mmCIF file of C-alpha atoms in Angstrom:
data_model
loop_
_atom_site.group_PDB
_atom_site.id
_atom_site.type_symbol
_atom_site.label_atom_id
_atom_site.label_comp_id
_atom_site.label_asym_id
_atom_site.label_seq_id
_atom_site.Cartn_x
_atom_site.Cartn_y
_atom_site.Cartn_z
ATOM 1 C CA UNK P 6 -0.063 0.210 0.018
ATOM 2 C CA UNK P 7 1.364 3.429 -1.220
ATOM 3 C CA UNK P 8 1.007 5.948 1.134
ATOM 4 C CA UNK P 9 0.715 9.855 0.644
ATOM 5 C CA UNK P 10 3.410 11.575 -1.161
ATOM 6 C CA UNK P 11 4.085 15.448 -1.398
ATOM 7 C CA UNK P 12 6.598 17.212 -3.469
ATOM 8 C CA UNK P 13 8.764 18.949 -3.032
ATOM 9 C CA UNK P 14 9.767 18.791 0.622
ATOM 10 C CA UNK P 15 11.045 22.293 0.935
ATOM 11 C CA UNK P 16 10.600 25.376 -1.247
ATOM 12 C CA UNK P 17 11.418 29.145 -0.924
ATOM 13 C CA UNK P 18 9.545 31.672 -2.826
ATOM 14 C CA UNK P 19 9.618 35.593 -3.075
ATOM 15 C CA UNK P 20 6.447 37.553 -2.176
ATOM 16 C CA UNK P 21 4.054 37.958 -5.131
ATOM 17 C CA UNK P 22 5.284 34.672 -6.748
ATOM 18 C CA UNK P 23 3.406 31.886 -7.548
ATOM 19 C CA UNK P 24 3.701 28.217 -6.442
ATOM 20 C CA UNK P 25 2.475 24.777 -7.288
ATOM 21 C CA UNK P 26 2.667 21.961 -4.702
ATOM 22 C CA UNK P 27 1.899 18.158 -5.455
ATOM 23 C CA UNK P 28 0.278 15.497 -3.996
ATOM 24 C CA UNK P 29 -0.239 11.763 -4.565
ATOM 25 C CA UNK P 30 -3.018 10.329 -2.804
ATOM 26 C CA UNK P 31 -3.073 6.698 -0.903
ATOM 27 C CA UNK P 32 -3.586 3.944 -3.388
ATOM 28 C CA UNK P 33 -7.751 3.181 -2.963
ATOM 29 C CA UNK P 34 -8.354 6.524 -2.042
ATOM 30 C CA UNK P 35 -10.591 9.043 -4.168
ATOM 31 C CA UNK P 36 -10.694 12.451 -1.964
ATOM 32 C CA UNK P 37 -7.792 14.402 -1.339
ATOM 33 C CA UNK P 38 -7.871 17.543 1.457
ATOM 34 C CA UNK P 39 -5.305 20.386 1.877
ATOM 35 C CA UNK P 40 -4.351 21.854 5.216
ATOM 36 C CA UNK P 41 -2.158 24.889 6.063
ATOM 37 C CA UNK P 42 -0.130 24.725 9.218
ATOM 38 C CA UNK P 43 1.583 27.562 10.360
ATOM 39 C CA UNK P 44 4.362 27.307 12.822
ATOM 40 C CA UNK P 45 3.154 26.669 16.368
ATOM 41 C CA UNK P 46 -0.499 25.879 15.249
ATOM 42 C CA UNK P 47 -2.631 23.405 14.258
ATOM 43 C CA UNK P 48 -3.461 22.402 10.699
ATOM 44 C CA UNK P 49 -6.347 24.538 8.971
ATOM 45 C CA UNK P 50 -8.603 23.235 6.559
ATOM 46 C CA UNK P 51 -8.121 24.918 2.808
ATOM 47 C CA UNK P 52 -10.329 22.764 0.626
ATOM 48 C CA UNK P 53 -10.731 19.315 -0.143
ATOM 49 C CA UNK P 54 -11.490 17.652 -3.832
ATOM 50 C CA UNK P 55 -13.340 14.608 -5.166
ATOM 51 C CA UNK P 56 -14.373 13.861 -8.380
ATOM 52 C CA UNK P 57 -11.820 16.398 -9.780
ATOM 53 C CA UNK P 58 -14.023 18.919 -8.208
ATOM 54 C CA UNK P 59 -13.798 21.275 -5.126
ATOM 55 C CA UNK P 60 -15.985 19.762 -2.524
ATOM 56 C CA UNK P 61 -15.851 21.982 0.689
ATOM 57 C CA UNK P 62 -13.407 24.983 1.467
ATOM 58 C CA UNK P 63 -12.259 26.656 4.497
ATOM 59 C CA UNK P 64 -11.586 30.444 5.052
ATOM 60 C CA UNK P 65 -9.088 30.966 2.273
ATOM 61 C CA UNK P 66 -8.964 33.509 -0.361
ATOM 62 C CA UNK P 67 -9.448 32.534 -4.137
ATOM 63 C CA UNK P 68 -5.658 33.039 -4.890
ATOM 64 C CA UNK P 69 -5.591 29.232 -3.132
ATOM 65 C CA UNK P 70 -6.822 27.090 -6.060
ATOM 66 C CA UNK P 71 -6.628 23.503 -6.461
ATOM 67 C CA UNK P 72 -7.030 20.501 -9.129
ATOM 68 C CA UNK P 73 -7.560 16.890 -8.990
ATOM 69 C CA UNK P 74 -6.646 14.585 -11.565
ATOM 70 C CA UNK P 75 -8.512 11.558 -12.673
ATOM 71 C CA UNK P 76 -5.474 9.323 -10.851
ATOM 72 C CA UNK P 77 -6.817 11.166 -7.639
ATOM 73 C CA UNK P 78 -3.401 12.991 -7.321
ATOM 74 C CA UNK P 79 -3.816 16.812 -6.538
ATOM 75 C CA UNK P 80 -2.100 20.103 -6.795
ATOM 76 C CA UNK P 81 -2.587 23.201 -4.636
ATOM 77 C CA UNK P 82 -1.835 26.397 -6.140
ATOM 78 C CA UNK P 83 -0.960 29.796 -4.566
ATOM 79 C CA UNK P 84 -1.057 33.138 -6.504
ATOM 80 C CA UNK P 85 0.406 36.435 -5.309
ATOM 81 C CA UNK P 86 2.517 34.755 -2.329
ATOM 82 C CA UNK P 87 2.472 36.722 0.705
ATOM 83 C CA UNK P 88 4.734 36.446 3.805
ATOM 84 C CA UNK P 89 2.104 34.825 5.826
ATOM 85 C CA UNK P 90 1.455 32.015 3.396
ATOM 86 C CA UNK P 91 4.697 30.622 4.979
ATOM 87 C CA UNK P 92 3.879 27.404 6.438
ATOM 88 C CA UNK P 93 3.657 23.517 6.264
ATOM 89 C CA UNK P 94 1.088 22.538 3.574
ATOM 90 C CA UNK P 95 -0.214 18.924 4.243
ATOM 91 C CA UNK P 96 -2.137 16.727 1.763
ATOM 92 C CA UNK P 97 -4.557 14.201 3.133
ATOM 93 C CA UNK P 98 -6.324 11.468 1.426
ATOM 94 C CA UNK P 99 -9.421 9.831 2.446
ATOM 95 C CA UNK P 100 -12.457 7.747 0.942
ATOM 96 C CA UNK P 101 -15.548 9.715 0.048
ATOM 97 C CA UNK P 102 -18.778 8.701 1.600
ATOM 98 C CA UNK P 103 -17.404 6.785 4.704
ATOM 99 C CA UNK P 104 -18.151 8.699 7.734
ATOM 100 C CA UNK P 105 -14.893 9.512 9.536
ATOM 101 C CA UNK P 106 -12.784 7.531 7.025
ATOM 102 C CA UNK P 107 -9.489 8.466 8.356
ATOM 103 C CA UNK P 108 -7.344 11.091 6.950
ATOM 104 C CA UNK P 109 -3.824 9.816 5.909
ATOM 105 C CA UNK P 110 -1.536 12.760 5.721
ATOM 106 C CA UNK P 111 1.591 13.010 4.081
ATOM 107 C CA UNK P 112 4.813 14.632 5.406
ATOM 108 C CA UNK P 113 4.168 17.903 4.171
ATOM 109 C CA UNK P 114 5.542 20.681 1.786
ATOM 110 C CA UNK P 115 7.361 23.353 3.894
ATOM 111 C CA UNK P 116 6.960 26.732 1.949
ATOM 112 C CA UNK P 117 8.930 29.743 2.976
ATOM 113 C CA UNK P 118 8.042 33.268 1.472
ATOM 114 C CA UNK P 119 10.689 35.637 1.523
ATOM 115 C CA UNK W 30 -18.439 27.893 14.591
ATOM 116 C CA UNK W 31 -16.640 24.628 15.853
ATOM 117 C CA UNK W 32 -13.692 24.974 17.438
ATOM 118 C CA UNK W 33 -10.986 23.065 19.612
ATOM 119 C CA UNK W 34 -9.282 24.189 22.998
ATOM 120 C CA UNK W 35 -6.376 21.825 24.267
ATOM 121 C CA UNK W 36 -4.023 22.539 27.015
ATOM 122 C CA UNK W 37 -0.772 24.652 26.089
ATOM 123 C CA UNK W 38 2.483 23.233 26.157
ATOM 124 C CA UNK W 39 5.240 22.366 26.340
ATOM 125 C CA UNK W 40 4.818 19.506 28.693
ATOM 126 C CA UNK W 41 7.924 17.751 29.937
ATOM 127 C CA UNK W 42 7.814 14.387 31.826
ATOM 128 C CA UNK W 43 10.186 11.727 32.971
ATOM 129 C CA UNK W 44 9.738 8.465 31.312
ATOM 130 C CA UNK W 45 7.160 6.341 33.208
ATOM 131 C CA UNK W 46 5.112 9.336 34.449
ATOM 132 C CA UNK W 47 1.373 9.937 33.875
ATOM 133 C CA UNK W 48 0.263 12.025 31.223
ATOM 134 C CA UNK W 49 -2.610 13.849 30.461
ATOM 135 C CA UNK W 50 -3.422 16.404 27.914
ATOM 136 C CA UNK W 51 -6.751 18.231 27.998
ATOM 137 C CA UNK W 52 -8.955 18.987 25.151
ATOM 138 C CA UNK W 53 -12.629 20.702 25.247
ATOM 139 C CA UNK W 54 -14.550 21.430 22.164
ATOM 140 C CA UNK W 55 -17.338 23.589 20.977
ATOM 141 C CA UNK W 56 -19.632 21.917 18.349
ATOM 142 C CA UNK W 57 -22.990 22.030 16.952
ATOM 143 C CA UNK W 58 -24.537 18.482 16.310
ATOM 144 C CA UNK W 59 -22.614 15.380 17.243
ATOM 145 C CA UNK W 60 -19.135 15.576 15.924
ATOM 146 C CA UNK W 61 -16.336 12.720 16.119
ATOM 147 C CA UNK W 62 -13.273 13.173 17.749
ATOM 148 C CA UNK W 63 -9.780 12.661 17.181
ATOM 149 C CA UNK W 64 -6.187 12.798 18.489
ATOM 150 C CA UNK W 65 -3.292 12.824 16.037
ATOM 151 C CA UNK W 66 0.420 12.783 16.742
ATOM 152 C CA UNK W 67 2.980 14.580 14.713
ATOM 153 C CA UNK W 68 6.650 13.349 14.969
ATOM 154 C CA UNK W 69 9.498 15.817 14.185
ATOM 155 C CA UNK W 70 9.736 16.176 10.352
ATOM 156 C CA UNK W 71 6.388 14.114 9.705
ATOM 157 C CA UNK W 72 3.145 14.551 8.784
ATOM 158 C CA UNK W 73 0.030 13.847 11.296
ATOM 159 C CA UNK W 74 -0.788 10.186 12.234
ATOM 160 C CA UNK W 75 -4.216 9.054 13.745
ATOM 161 C CA UNK W 76 -3.720 7.948 17.026
ATOM 162 C CA UNK W 77 -7.130 7.242 18.411
ATOM 163 C CA UNK W 78 -10.847 8.278 17.501
ATOM 164 C CA UNK W 79 -14.415 8.200 19.456
ATOM 165 C CA UNK W 80 -17.480 8.768 17.258
ATOM 166 C CA UNK W 81 -20.175 9.002 19.809
ATOM 167 C CA UNK W 82 -20.712 9.891 23.688
ATOM 168 C CA UNK W 83 -19.190 7.827 26.145
ATOM 169 C CA UNK W 84 -17.113 5.954 23.577
ATOM 170 C CA UNK W 85 -13.423 5.276 24.511
ATOM 171 C CA UNK W 86 -10.707 5.437 21.894
ATOM 172 C CA UNK W 87 -7.579 3.924 22.668
ATOM 173 C CA UNK W 88 -4.348 2.837 20.792
ATOM 174 C CA UNK W 89 -0.483 2.351 21.959
ATOM 175 C CA UNK W 90 -1.423 2.810 25.489
ATOM 176 C CA UNK W 91 -3.153 6.144 24.841
ATOM 177 C CA UNK W 92 -6.750 6.422 25.842
ATOM 178 C CA UNK W 93 -9.394 9.157 25.613
ATOM 179 C CA UNK W 94 -13.147 9.050 26.441
ATOM 180 C CA UNK W 95 -15.830 11.421 24.617
ATOM 181 C CA UNK W 96 -17.612 13.283 27.346
ATOM 182 C CA UNK W 97 -20.709 15.106 25.981
ATOM 183 C CA UNK W 98 -21.673 16.587 29.304
ATOM 184 C CA UNK W 99 -18.405 18.348 29.880
ATOM 185 C CA UNK W 100 -17.548 18.546 26.028
ATOM 186 C CA UNK W 101 -14.124 17.120 26.729
ATOM 187 C CA UNK W 102 -11.768 14.297 24.890
ATOM 188 C CA UNK W 103 -8.770 14.442 27.291
ATOM 189 C CA UNK W 104 -5.915 12.103 26.237
ATOM 190 C CA UNK W 105 -4.117 9.827 29.064
ATOM 191 C CA UNK W 106 -1.313 7.592 29.092
ATOM 192 C CA UNK W 107 -0.518 5.727 32.191
ATOM 193 C CA UNK W 108 3.535 5.404 31.563
ATOM 194 C CA UNK W 109 4.941 7.640 29.079
ATOM 195 C CA UNK W 110 8.348 6.570 26.960
ATOM 196 C CA UNK W 111 11.104 8.749 25.389
ATOM 197 C CA UNK W 112 9.550 7.668 21.844
ATOM 198 C CA UNK W 113 6.167 9.326 22.569
ATOM 199 C CA UNK W 114 7.891 12.705 22.399
ATOM 200 C CA UNK W 115 5.916 14.405 19.800
ATOM 201 C CA UNK W 116 2.983 17.022 19.232
ATOM 202 C CA UNK W 117 -0.325 16.056 19.912
ATOM 203 C CA UNK W 118 -3.389 17.399 17.992
ATOM 204 C CA UNK W 119 -7.209 17.217 19.436
ATOM 205 C CA UNK W 120 -9.691 17.370 16.395
ATOM 206 C CA UNK W 121 -13.100 17.169 15.861
ATOM 207 C CA UNK W 122 -15.052 16.113 12.431
ATOM 208 C CA UNK W 123 -17.624 18.506 10.906
ATOM 209 C CA UNK W 124 -19.224 17.679 7.386
ATOM 210 C CA UNK W 125 -17.739 19.866 4.726
ATOM 211 C CA UNK W 126 -19.279 19.557 1.339
ATOM 212 C CA UNK W 127 -20.593 15.717 1.239
ATOM 213 C CA UNK W 128 -17.471 14.621 3.459
ATOM 214 C CA UNK W 129 -15.929 15.653 6.450
ATOM 215 C CA UNK W 130 -13.008 18.156 7.394
ATOM 216 C CA UNK W 131 -11.310 18.068 10.724
ATOM 217 C CA UNK W 132 -10.934 21.382 13.081
ATOM 218 C CA UNK W 133 -7.617 20.900 14.784
ATOM 219 C CA UNK W 134 -6.532 22.425 18.210
ATOM 220 C CA UNK W 135 -3.299 24.422 18.467
ATOM 221 C CA UNK W 136 -1.189 21.226 19.399
ATOM 222 C CA UNK W 137 0.711 20.407 22.643
ATOM 223 C CA UNK W 138 4.255 19.392 22.460
ATOM 224 C CA UNK W 139 5.367 16.603 24.821
ATOM 225 C CA UNK W 140 9.010 15.960 25.665
ATOM 226 C CA UNK W 141 9.762 12.787 27.709
ATOM 227 C CA UNK W 142 13.157 12.794 29.277
ATOM 228 C CA UNK W 143 15.066 9.503 30.130
#
């Protein structure tokens, strides 16, 4: 069973730039969620994708967008980066429709915006 | 909205000491409750969960009981080990779109000394 993998592991960008983060879901999982974890804080829900469509969104501006592909992998895109976007971005996969289907997290991408 | 409040750390214990990390929640409806653990440099791993009032979740010597009357889900372990050193997050599930998203507390850093 292949777990959730994220790339890259670390990334440094400049304010105003754009970034794309990638996630491969665990085999057999059809739903991908993205979370932002600022230093010293708990993860915050950004959005979730199922059947290649956004399926729920947290309190994040539209410059945070995503994609899900037919193989269930996903991308998180952030435009016009701000210093406060510096955080660990976590991807989690799960099975749609199963109550409390456990979220399986990747190790995250550490984004630093300078 | 829903929220989770957990005991602020850091918590430092000696090996074999008793551990309690407090967690209380605010929610509409009947959420499920979780404890996740994050080891250094890694993503989150599900430690245990409880889906209804009076349920007890347990795993690896850790336990937590879903107390609806006090809206609490405190984490306990009778004898901690050095390998338990990590950040612990309390979380609740709420429906987001047609699946569930998690609301996390801020996390509690536990350090266990030999």
